[in-house]
Short mmCIF file of C-alpha atoms and ligand atoms in Angstrom, two decimals:
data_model
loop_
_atom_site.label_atom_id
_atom_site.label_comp_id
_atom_site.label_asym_id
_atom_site.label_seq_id
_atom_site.Cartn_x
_atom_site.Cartn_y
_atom_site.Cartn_z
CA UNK A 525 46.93 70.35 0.69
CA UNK A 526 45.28 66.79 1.49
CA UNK A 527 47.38 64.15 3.19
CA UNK A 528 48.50 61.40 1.20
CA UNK A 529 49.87 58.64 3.65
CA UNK A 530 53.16 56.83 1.70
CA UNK A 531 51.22 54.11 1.14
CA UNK A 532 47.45 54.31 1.59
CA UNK A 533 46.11 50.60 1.17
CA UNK A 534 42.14 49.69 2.60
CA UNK A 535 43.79 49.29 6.37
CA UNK A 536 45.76 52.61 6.19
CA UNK A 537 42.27 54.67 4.95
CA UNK A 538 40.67 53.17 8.12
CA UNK A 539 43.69 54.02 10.86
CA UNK A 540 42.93 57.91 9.25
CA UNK A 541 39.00 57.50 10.96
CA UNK A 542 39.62 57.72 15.17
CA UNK A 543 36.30 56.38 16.83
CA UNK A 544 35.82 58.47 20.26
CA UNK A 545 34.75 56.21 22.94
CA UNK A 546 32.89 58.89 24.83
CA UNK A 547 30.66 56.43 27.03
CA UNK A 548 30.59 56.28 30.72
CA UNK A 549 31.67 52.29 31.35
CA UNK A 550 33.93 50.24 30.05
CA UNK A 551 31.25 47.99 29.61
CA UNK A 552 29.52 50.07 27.08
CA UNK A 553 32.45 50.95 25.64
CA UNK A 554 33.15 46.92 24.53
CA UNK A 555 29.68 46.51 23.81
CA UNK A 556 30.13 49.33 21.60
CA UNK A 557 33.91 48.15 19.61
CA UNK A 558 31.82 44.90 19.37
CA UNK A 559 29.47 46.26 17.14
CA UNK A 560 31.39 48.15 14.99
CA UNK A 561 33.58 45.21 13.87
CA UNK A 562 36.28 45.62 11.87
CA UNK A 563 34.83 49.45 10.82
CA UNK A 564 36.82 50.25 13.78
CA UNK A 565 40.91 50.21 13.85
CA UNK A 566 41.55 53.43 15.55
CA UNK A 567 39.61 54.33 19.28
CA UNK A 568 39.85 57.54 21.39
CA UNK A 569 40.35 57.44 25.59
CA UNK A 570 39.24 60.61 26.85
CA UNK A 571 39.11 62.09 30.42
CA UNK A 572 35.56 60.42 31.24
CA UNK A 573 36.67 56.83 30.22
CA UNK A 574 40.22 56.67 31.18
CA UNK A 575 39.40 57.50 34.87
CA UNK A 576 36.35 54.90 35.15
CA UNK A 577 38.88 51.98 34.27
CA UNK A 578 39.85 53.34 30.44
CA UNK A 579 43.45 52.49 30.67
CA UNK A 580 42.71 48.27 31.16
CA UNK A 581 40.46 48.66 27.89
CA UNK A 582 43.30 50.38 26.07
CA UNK A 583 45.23 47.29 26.92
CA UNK A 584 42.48 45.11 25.69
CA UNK A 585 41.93 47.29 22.63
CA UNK A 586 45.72 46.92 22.09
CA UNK A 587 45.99 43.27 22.27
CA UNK A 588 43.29 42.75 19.73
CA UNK A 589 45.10 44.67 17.39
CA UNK A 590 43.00 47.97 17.33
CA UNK A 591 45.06 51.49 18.28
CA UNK A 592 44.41 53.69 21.11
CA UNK A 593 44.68 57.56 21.44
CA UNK A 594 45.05 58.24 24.68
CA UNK A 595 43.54 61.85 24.70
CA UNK A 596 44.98 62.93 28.31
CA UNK A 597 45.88 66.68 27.26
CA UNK A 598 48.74 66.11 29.84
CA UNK A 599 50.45 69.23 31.08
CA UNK A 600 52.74 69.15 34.36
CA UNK A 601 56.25 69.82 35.05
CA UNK A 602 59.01 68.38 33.02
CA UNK A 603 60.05 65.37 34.97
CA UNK A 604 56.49 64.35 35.78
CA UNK A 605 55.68 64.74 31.91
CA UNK A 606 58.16 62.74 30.64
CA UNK A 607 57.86 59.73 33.34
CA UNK A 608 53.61 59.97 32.52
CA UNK A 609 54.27 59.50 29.09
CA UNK A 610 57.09 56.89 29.26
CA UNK A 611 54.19 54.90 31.04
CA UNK A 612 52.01 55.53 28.38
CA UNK A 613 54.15 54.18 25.85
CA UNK A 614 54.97 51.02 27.76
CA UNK A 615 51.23 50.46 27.65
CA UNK A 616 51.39 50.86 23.94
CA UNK A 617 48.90 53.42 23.20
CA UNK A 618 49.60 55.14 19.74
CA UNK A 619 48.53 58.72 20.42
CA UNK A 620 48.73 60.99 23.53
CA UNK A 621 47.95 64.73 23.72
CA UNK A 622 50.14 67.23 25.59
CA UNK A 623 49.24 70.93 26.28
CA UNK A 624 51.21 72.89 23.42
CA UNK A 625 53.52 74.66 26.26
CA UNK A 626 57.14 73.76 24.99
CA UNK A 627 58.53 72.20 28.11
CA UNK A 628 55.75 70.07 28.33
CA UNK A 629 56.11 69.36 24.67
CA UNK A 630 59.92 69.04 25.13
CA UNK A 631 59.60 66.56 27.96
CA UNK A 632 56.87 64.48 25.90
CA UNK A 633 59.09 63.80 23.45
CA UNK A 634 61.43 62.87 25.40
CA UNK A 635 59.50 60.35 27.47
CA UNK A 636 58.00 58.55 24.35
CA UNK A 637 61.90 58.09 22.61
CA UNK A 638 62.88 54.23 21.62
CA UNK A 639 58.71 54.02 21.67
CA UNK A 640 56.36 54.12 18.51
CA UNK A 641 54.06 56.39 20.80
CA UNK A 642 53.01 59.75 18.54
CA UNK A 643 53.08 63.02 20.76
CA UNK A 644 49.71 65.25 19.48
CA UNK A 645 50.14 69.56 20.92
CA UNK A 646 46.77 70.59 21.93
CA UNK A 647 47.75 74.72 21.26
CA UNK A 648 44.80 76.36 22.23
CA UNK A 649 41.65 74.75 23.38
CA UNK A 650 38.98 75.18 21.20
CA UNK A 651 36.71 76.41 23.88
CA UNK A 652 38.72 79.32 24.25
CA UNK A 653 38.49 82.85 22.61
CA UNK A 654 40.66 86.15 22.51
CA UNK A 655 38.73 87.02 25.86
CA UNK A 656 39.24 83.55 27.83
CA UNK A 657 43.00 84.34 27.06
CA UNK A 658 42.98 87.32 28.72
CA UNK A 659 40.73 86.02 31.43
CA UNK A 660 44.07 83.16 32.06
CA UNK A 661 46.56 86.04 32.06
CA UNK A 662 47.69 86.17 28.94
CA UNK A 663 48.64 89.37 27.34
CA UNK A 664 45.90 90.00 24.69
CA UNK A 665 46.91 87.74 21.53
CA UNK A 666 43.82 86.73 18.94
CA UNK A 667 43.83 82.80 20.07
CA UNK A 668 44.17 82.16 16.01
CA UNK A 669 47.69 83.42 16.60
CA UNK A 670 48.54 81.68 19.49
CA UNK A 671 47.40 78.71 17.76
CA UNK A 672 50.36 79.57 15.28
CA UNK A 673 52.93 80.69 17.20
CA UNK A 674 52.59 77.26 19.41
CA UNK A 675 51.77 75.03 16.18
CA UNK A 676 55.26 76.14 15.18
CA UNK A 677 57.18 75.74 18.23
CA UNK A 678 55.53 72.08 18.51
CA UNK A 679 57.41 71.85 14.69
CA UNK A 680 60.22 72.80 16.07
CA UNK A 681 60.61 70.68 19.41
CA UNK A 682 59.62 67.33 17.32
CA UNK A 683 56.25 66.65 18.28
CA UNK A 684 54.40 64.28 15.65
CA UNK A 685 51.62 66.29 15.34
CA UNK A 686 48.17 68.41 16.37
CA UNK A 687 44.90 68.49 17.31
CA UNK A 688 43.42 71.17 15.28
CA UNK A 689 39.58 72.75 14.56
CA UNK A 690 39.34 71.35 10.91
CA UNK A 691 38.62 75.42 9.96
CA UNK A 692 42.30 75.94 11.24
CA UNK A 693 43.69 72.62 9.39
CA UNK A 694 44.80 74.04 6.26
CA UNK A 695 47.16 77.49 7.84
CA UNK A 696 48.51 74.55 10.69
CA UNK A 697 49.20 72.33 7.42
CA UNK A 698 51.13 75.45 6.17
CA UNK A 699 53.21 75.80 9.20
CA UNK A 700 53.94 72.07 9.99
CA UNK A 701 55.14 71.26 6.45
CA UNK A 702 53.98 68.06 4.96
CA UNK A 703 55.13 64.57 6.96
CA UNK A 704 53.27 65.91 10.80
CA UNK A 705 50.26 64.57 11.50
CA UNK A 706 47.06 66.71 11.81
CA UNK A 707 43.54 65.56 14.01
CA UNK A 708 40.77 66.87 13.70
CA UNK A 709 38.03 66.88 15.55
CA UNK A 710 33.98 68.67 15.39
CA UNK A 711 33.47 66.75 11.84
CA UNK A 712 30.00 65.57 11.08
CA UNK A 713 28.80 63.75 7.78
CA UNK A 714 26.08 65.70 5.73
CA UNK A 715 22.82 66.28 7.51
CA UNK A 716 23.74 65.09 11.00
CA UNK A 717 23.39 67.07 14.25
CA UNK A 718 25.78 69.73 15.00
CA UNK A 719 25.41 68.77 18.94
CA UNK A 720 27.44 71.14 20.70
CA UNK A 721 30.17 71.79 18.15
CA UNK A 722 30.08 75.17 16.76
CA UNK A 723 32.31 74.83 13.82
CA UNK A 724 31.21 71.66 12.44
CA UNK A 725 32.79 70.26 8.71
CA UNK A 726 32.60 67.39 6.64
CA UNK A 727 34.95 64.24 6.84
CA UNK A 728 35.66 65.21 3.00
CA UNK A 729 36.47 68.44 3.64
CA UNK A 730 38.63 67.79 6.38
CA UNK A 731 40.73 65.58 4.62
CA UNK A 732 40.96 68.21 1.91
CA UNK A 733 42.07 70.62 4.50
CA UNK A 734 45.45 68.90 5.34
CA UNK A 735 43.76 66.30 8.32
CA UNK A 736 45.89 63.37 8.46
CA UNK A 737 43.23 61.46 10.90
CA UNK A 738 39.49 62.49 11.93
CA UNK A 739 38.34 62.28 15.95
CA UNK A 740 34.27 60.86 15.56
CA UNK A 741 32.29 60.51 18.23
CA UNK A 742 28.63 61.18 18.34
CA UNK A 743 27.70 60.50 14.90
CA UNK A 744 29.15 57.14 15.52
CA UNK A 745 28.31 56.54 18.55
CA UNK A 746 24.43 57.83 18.90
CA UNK A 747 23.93 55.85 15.62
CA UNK A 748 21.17 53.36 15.09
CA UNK A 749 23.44 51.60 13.30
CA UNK A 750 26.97 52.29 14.48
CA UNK A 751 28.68 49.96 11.92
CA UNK A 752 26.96 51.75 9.15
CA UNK A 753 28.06 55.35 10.57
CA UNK A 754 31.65 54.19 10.71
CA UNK A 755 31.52 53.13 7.63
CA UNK A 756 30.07 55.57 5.70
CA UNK A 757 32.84 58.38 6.85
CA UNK A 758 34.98 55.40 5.78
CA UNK A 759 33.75 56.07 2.38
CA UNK A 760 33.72 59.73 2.32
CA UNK A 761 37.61 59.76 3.59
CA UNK A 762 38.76 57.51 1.23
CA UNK A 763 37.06 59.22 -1.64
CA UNK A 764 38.64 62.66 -0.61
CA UNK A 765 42.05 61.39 0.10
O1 LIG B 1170 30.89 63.77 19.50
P1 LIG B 1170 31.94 64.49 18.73
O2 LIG B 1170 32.21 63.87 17.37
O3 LIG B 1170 31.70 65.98 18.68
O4 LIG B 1170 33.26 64.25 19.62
C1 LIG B 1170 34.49 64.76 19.29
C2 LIG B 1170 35.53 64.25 20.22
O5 LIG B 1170 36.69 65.07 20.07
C3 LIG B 1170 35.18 64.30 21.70
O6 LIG B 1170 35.83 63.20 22.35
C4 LIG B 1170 35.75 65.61 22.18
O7 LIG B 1170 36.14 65.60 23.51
C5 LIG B 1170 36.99 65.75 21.28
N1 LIG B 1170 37.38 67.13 21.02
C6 LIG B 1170 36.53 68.09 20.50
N2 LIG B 1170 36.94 69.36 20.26
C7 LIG B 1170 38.18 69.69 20.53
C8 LIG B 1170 39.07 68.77 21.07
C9 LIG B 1170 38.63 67.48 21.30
O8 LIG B 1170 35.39 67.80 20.23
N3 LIG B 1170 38.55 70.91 20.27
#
């Protein structure tokens, strides 16, 4: 079941590609919005970024007009969940990640109300198996169905949406109904390097899986041409959507 945003005009086909800034300076990281141009709408903070001075560029990202995932996988106790991501939404980010544990999600949702901030549930990470889950403590559960269980309790508390593997995309499109939104990252265009994904698909194929928006970083951002690679997965969303 593909996406289809209400209305899905030039501007709304770009917000659905989310350019990962995963460089080391802030510096690098303007030199590289620079030259992807107006390819880019829609950037990714992660841990590496937002702790070397990531939060002033979101700012600066946000005044231009560009959106900002803030991709902060927070997880903490209720009251210091809901006054992080209150701050976040002053700051006018449009994504944030929370750990899919239902206070946490609870007090996210919370925190962003009155905002425009979108709440994404990280359920289980991706490097995880059955045998890192038992490793944590948890009682032995196949990680595909914690993934469910906590896909559907995000549903349920009002979260906006989740970060999923694009293999998983289509059974957490099933559970989430249509109007959530689903991320995906670990997508690579045709004949580009795998990196250290294991699971690697296709922007098309993503978006034909239920993903509402696509995480990018590498292939972007190791390109010779970083324009061009931006806007070629441009091309293959918009032609699968
Ligand atoms: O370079 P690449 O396109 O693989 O980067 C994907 C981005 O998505 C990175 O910022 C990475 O941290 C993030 N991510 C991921 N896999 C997950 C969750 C997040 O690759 N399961």
């Amino acid at each position: 079941m593909s996406f289809r945003p209400e209305s899905s005009s030039a501007k709304d086909m770009r917000d659905r590609l989310i350019i990962g800034l995963d460089v080391p300076s802030v510096e690098e990281a303007r030199a590289l919005v620079d030259r992807i141009g107006d390819a880019g709408t829609f950037y990714k903070i992660g841990y590496q970024l937002a702790y070397a001075g990531g939060f002033e560029l979101a700012r600066e990202l946000i005044d231009q007009g560009k959106k900002v995932f803030l991709d902060l996988k927070l997880h903490d106790i209720g009251n210091t969940v809901e006054a992080g991501v209150r701050s976040v939404a002053r700051l006018g980010a449009t994504l944030l990640t929370v750990h899919a544990y239902p206070q946490t999600m609870r007090a996210a949702v919370a925190g962003k109300a009155g905002s425009s901030l979108k709440i994404l549930a990280v359920t289980v990470l991706t490097s995880y198996d059955d045998s890192d889950l038992v490793e944590a403590g948890y009682a032995p559960v196949p990680a595909a169905e914690l993934v469910a269980r906590r896909a559907a309790q995000a549903r349920d508390i009002g979260v906006d949406g989740i970060v999923c593997a694009a293999p998983e995309a289509e059974r957490v499109r099933a559970i989430l109904g249509s109007d959530r939104l689903i991320v995906t990252p670990g997508i690579r265009p045709a004949g580009a390097e795998a990196g250290d994904q294991k699971r690697v698909v296709t922007p098309a194929d993503a978006i034909r899986a239920g993903a509402t928006h696509l995480v990018v970083a590498r292939p972007i951002v190791k390109a010779a041409d970083p324009r061009a690679a931006a806007e070629a997965i441009l091309a293959e969303i918009t032609q699968a959507a």
